[in-house]
PDB file of C-alpha atoms in Angstrom:
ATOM      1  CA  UNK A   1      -5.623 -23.176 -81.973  1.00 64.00           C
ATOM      2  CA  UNK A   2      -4.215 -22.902 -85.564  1.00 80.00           C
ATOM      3  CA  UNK A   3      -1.588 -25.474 -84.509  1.00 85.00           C
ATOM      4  CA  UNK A   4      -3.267 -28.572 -86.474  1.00 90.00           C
ATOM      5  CA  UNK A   5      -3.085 -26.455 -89.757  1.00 92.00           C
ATOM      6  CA  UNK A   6       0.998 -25.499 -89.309  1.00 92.00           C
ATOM      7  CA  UNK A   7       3.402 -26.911 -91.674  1.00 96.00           C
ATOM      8  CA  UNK A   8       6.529 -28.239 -90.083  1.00 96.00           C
ATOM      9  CA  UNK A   9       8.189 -26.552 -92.571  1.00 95.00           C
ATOM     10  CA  UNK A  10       7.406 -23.933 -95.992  1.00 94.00           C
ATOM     11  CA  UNK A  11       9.736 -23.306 -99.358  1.00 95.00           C
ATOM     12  CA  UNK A  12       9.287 -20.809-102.163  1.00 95.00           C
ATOM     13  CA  UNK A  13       8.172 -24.067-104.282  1.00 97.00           C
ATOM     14  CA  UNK A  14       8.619 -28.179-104.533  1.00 97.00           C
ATOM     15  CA  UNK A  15      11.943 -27.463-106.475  1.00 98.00           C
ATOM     16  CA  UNK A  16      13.307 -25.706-104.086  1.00 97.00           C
ATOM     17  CA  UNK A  17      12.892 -28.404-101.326  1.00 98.00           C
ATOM     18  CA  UNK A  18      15.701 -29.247 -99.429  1.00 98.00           C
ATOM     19  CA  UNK A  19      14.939 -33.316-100.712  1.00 98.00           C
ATOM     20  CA  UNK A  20      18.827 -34.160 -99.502  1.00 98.00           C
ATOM     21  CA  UNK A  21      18.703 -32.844 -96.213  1.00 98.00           C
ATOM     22  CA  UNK A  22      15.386 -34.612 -95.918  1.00 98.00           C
ATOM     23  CA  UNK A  23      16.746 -37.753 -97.374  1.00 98.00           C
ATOM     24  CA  UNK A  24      19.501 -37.451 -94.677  1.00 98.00           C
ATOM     25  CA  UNK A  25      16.962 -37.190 -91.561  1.00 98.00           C
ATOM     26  CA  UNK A  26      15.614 -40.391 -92.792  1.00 98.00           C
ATOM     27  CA  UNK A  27      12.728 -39.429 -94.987  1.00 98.00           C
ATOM     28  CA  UNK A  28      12.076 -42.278 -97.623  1.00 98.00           C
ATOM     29  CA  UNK A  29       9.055 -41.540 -99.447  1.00 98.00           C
ATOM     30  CA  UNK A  30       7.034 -38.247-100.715  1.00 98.00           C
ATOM     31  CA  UNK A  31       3.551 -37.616-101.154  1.00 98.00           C
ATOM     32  CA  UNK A  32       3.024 -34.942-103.735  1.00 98.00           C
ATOM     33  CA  UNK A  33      -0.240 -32.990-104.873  1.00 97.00           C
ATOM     34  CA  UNK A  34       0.063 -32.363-108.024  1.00 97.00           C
ATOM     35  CA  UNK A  35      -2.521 -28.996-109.295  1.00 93.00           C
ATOM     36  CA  UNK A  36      -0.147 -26.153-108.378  1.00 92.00           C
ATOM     37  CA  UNK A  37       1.891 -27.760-106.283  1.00 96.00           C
ATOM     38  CA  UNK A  38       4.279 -29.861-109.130  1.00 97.00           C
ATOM     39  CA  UNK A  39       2.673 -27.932-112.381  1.00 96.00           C
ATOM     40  CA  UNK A  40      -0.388 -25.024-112.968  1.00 93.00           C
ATOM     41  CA  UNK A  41      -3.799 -26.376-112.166  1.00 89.00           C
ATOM     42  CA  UNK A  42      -4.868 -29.150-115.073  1.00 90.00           C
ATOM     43  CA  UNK A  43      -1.411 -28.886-116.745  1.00 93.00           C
ATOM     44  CA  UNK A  44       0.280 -31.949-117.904  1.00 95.00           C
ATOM     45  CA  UNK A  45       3.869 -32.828-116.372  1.00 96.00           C
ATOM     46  CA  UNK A  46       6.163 -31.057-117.824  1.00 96.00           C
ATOM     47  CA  UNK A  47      10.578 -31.119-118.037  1.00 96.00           C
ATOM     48  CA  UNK A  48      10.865 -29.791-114.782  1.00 97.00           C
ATOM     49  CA  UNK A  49       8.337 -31.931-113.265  1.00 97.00           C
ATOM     50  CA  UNK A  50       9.406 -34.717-114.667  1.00 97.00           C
ATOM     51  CA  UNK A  51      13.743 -34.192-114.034  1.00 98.00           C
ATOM     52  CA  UNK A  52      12.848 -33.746-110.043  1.00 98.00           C
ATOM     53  CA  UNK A  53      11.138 -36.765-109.795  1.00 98.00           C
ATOM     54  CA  UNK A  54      14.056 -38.598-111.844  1.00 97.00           C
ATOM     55  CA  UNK A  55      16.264 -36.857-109.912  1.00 98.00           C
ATOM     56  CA  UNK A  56      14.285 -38.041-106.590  1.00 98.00           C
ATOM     57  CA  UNK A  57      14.286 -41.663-107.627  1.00 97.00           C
ATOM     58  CA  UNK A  58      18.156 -41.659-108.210  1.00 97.00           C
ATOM     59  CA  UNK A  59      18.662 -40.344-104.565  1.00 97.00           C
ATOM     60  CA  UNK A  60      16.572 -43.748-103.439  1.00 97.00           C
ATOM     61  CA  UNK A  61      12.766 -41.988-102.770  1.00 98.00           C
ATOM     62  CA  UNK A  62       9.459 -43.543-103.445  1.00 98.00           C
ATOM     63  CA  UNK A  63       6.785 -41.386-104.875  1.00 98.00           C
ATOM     64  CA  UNK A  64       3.470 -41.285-104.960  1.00 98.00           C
ATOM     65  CA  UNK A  65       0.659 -38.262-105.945  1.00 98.00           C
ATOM     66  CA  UNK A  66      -2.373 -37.670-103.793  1.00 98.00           C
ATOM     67  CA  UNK A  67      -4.864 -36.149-105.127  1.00 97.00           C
ATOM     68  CA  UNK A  68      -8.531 -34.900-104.423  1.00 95.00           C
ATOM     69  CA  UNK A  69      -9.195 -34.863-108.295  1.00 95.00           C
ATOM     70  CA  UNK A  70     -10.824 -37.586-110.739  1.00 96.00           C
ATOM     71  CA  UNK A  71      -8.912 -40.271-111.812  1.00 96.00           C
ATOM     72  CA  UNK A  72      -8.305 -39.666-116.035  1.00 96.00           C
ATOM     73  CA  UNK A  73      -6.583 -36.369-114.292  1.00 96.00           C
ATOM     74  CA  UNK A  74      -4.249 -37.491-111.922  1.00 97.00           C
ATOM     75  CA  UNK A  75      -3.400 -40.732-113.975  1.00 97.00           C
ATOM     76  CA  UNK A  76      -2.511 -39.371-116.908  1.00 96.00           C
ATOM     77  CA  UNK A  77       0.181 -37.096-114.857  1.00 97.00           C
ATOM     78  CA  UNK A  78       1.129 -39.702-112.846  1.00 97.00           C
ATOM     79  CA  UNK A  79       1.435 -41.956-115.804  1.00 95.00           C
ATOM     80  CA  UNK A  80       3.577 -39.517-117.371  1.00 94.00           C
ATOM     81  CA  UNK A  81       5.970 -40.031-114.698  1.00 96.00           C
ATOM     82  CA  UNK A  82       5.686 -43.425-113.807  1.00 93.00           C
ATOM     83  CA  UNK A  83       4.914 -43.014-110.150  1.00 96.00           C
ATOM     84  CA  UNK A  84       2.001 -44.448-107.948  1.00 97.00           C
ATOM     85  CA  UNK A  85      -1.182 -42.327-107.224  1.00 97.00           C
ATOM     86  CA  UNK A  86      -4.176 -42.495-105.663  1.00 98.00           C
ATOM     87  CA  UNK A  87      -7.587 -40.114-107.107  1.00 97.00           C
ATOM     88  CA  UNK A  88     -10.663 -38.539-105.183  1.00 97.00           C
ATOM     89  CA  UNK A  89      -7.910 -38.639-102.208  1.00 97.00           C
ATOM     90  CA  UNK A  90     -11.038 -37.534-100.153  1.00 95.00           C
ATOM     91  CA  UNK A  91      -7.753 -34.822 -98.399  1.00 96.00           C
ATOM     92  CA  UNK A  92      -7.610 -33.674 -95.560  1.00 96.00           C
ATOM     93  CA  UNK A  93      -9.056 -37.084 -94.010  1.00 96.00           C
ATOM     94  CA  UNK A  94      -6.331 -39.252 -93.169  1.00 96.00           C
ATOM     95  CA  UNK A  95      -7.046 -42.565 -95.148  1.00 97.00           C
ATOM     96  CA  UNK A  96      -5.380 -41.410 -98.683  1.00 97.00           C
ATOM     97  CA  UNK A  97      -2.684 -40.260 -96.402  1.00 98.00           C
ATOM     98  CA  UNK A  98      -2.122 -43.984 -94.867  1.00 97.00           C
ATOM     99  CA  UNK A  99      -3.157 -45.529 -97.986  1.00 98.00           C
ATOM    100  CA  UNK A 100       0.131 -43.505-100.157  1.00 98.00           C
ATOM    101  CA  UNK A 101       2.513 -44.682 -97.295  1.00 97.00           C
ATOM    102  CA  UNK A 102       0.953 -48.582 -97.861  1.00 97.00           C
ATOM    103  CA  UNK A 103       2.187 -47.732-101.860  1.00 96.00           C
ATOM    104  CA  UNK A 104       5.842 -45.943-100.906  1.00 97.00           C
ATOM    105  CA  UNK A 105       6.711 -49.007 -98.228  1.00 97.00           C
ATOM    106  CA  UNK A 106       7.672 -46.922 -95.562  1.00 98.00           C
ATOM    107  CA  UNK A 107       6.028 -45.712 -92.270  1.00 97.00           C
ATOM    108  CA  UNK A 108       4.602 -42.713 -91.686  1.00 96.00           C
ATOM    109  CA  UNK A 109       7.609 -41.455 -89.784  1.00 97.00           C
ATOM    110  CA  UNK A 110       9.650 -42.127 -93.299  1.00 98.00           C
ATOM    111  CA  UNK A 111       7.299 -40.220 -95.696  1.00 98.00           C
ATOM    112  CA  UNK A 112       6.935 -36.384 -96.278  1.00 98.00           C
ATOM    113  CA  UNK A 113       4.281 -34.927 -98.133  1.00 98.00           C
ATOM    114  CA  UNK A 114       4.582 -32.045-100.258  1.00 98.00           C
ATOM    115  CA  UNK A 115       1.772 -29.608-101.200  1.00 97.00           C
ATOM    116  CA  UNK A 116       0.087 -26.102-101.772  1.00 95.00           C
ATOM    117  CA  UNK A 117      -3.182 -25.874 -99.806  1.00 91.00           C
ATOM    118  CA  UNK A 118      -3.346 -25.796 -96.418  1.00 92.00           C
ATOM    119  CA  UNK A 119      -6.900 -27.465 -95.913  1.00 91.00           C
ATOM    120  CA  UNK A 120      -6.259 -30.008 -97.448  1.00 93.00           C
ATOM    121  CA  UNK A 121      -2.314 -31.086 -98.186  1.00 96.00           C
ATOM    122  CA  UNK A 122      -1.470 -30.069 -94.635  1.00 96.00           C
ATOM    123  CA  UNK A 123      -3.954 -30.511 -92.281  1.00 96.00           C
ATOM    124  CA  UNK A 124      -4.510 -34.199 -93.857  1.00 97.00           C
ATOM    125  CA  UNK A 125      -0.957 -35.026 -93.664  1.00 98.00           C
ATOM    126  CA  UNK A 126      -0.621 -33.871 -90.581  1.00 97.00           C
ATOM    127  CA  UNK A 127      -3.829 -35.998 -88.925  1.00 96.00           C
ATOM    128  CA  UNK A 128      -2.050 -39.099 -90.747  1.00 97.00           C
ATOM    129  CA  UNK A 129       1.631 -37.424 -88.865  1.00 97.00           C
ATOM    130  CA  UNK A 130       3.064 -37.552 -91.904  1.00 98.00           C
ATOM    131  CA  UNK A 131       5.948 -34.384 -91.806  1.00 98.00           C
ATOM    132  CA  UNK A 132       4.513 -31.550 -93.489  1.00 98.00           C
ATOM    133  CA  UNK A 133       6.375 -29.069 -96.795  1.00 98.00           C
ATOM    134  CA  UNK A 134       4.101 -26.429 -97.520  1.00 96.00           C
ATOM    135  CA  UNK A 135       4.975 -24.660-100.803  1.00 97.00           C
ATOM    136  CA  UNK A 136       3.698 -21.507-102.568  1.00 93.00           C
ATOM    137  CA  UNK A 137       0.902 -22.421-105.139  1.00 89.00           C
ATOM    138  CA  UNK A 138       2.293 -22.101-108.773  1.00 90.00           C
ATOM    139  CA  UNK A 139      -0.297 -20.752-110.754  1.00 74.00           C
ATOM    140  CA  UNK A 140      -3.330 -18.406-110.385  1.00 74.00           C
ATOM    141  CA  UNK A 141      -6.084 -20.068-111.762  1.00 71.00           C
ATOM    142  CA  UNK A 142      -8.119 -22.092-109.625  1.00 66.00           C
ATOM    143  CA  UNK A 143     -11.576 -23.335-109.144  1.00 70.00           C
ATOM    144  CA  UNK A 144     -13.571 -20.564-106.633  1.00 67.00           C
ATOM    145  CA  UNK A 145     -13.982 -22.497-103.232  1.00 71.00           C
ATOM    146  CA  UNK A 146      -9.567 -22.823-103.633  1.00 70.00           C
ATOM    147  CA  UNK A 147     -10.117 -18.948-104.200  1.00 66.00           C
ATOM    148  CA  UNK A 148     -11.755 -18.658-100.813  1.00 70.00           C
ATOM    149  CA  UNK A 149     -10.020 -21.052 -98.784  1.00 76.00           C
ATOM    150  CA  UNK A 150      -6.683 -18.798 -99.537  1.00 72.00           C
ATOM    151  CA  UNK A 151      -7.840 -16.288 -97.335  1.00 68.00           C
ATOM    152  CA  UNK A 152      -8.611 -18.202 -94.328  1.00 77.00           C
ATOM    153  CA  UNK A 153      -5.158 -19.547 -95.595  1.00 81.00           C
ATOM    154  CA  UNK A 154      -3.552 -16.020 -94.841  1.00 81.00           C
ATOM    155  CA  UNK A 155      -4.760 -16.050 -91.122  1.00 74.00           C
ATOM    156  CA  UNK A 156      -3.250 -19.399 -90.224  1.00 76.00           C
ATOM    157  CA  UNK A 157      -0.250 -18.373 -92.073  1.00 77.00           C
ATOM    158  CA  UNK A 158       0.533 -15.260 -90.180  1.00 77.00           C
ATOM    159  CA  UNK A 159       0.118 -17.180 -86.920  1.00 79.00           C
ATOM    160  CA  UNK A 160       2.031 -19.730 -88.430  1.00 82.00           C
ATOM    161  CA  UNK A 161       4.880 -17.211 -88.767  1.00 81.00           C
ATOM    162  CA  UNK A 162       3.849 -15.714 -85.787  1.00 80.00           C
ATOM    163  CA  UNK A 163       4.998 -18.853 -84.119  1.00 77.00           C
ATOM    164  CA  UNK A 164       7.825 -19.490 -85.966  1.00 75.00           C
ATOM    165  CA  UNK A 165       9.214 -15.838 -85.306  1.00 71.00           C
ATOM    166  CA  UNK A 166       8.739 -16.981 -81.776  1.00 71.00           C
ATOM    167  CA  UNK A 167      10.549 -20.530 -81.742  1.00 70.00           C
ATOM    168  CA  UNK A 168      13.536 -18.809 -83.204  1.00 67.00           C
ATOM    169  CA  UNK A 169      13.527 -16.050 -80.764  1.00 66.00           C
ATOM    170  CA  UNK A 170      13.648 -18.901 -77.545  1.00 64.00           C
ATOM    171  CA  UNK A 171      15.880 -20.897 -79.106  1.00 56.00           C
TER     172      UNK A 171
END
């Protein structure tokens, strides 16, 4: 039932992704949000932000940010950085999804897509089947209907670990 909404995998945060091991099962791009997931909602990139994606580039990934925000927002950050975006990413429908992997040059099978939010980073990647990070959101602040969604969050997340508890015990 909750299925559609599981990641295929979850970290503590993007810098803590496991972007070799990925590189190594054949992943070629990344699709990042940005609000939360890279930097605190409406924050410019900052150091960190910016030395992963360097750091991403150098091991031979395309990047582009995703975003359900207006465009002045996510170009700035993505100017910042030099990477390809796309704004008012209409997530979790599937065309902004199809349209980043048209920007990276890969397929769908090459790209990964990192984010914070369930609703939207997930369950669109995954109705694009794009392979799916979910990471813990950075900051606090966030606009109310985020606020609510993170409690249906918590229900899909404990069957999601449900699940996973499960998988591990078969296997």
């Amino acid at each position: 039932m909750f299925s559609m909404f599981f990641p295929d995998e979850d970290c503590e945060s993007a810098y803590t992704v496991d972007y070799e091991r990925l590189y190594q099962a054949g992943f070629r791009g990344i699709i990042f949000d940005i609000d939360n997931t890279l930097v605190e909602h409406g924050a410019k990139a900052d150091k960190r932000s910016a030395a992963l994606i360097a750091r991403l580039r150098e091991m031979g990934y395309a990047v582009c940010f995703l975003s359900n925000n207006k465009e002045p927002r996510v170009k700035s950050f993505a100017g910042e950085l030099g990477a390809a975006y796309i704004f008012k990413a209409g997530k979790p429908k599937k065309e902004g999804y199809e349209a980043a992997i048209k920007l990276l040059g890969v397929t769908k099978k090459q790209a990964v897509s990192v984010g914070d939010q369930i609703f939207t980073d997930i369950w669109g990647a995954n109705r694009a089947g794009i392979y799916t990070v979910l990471v813990k959101q950075i900051g606090k602040k966030e606009e109310i209907q985020i606020v609510l969604k993170r409690y249906l969050e918590r229900v899909v997340l404990y069957f999601y670990r449900k699940n996973r508890k499960k998988k591990k015990g078969n296997a």
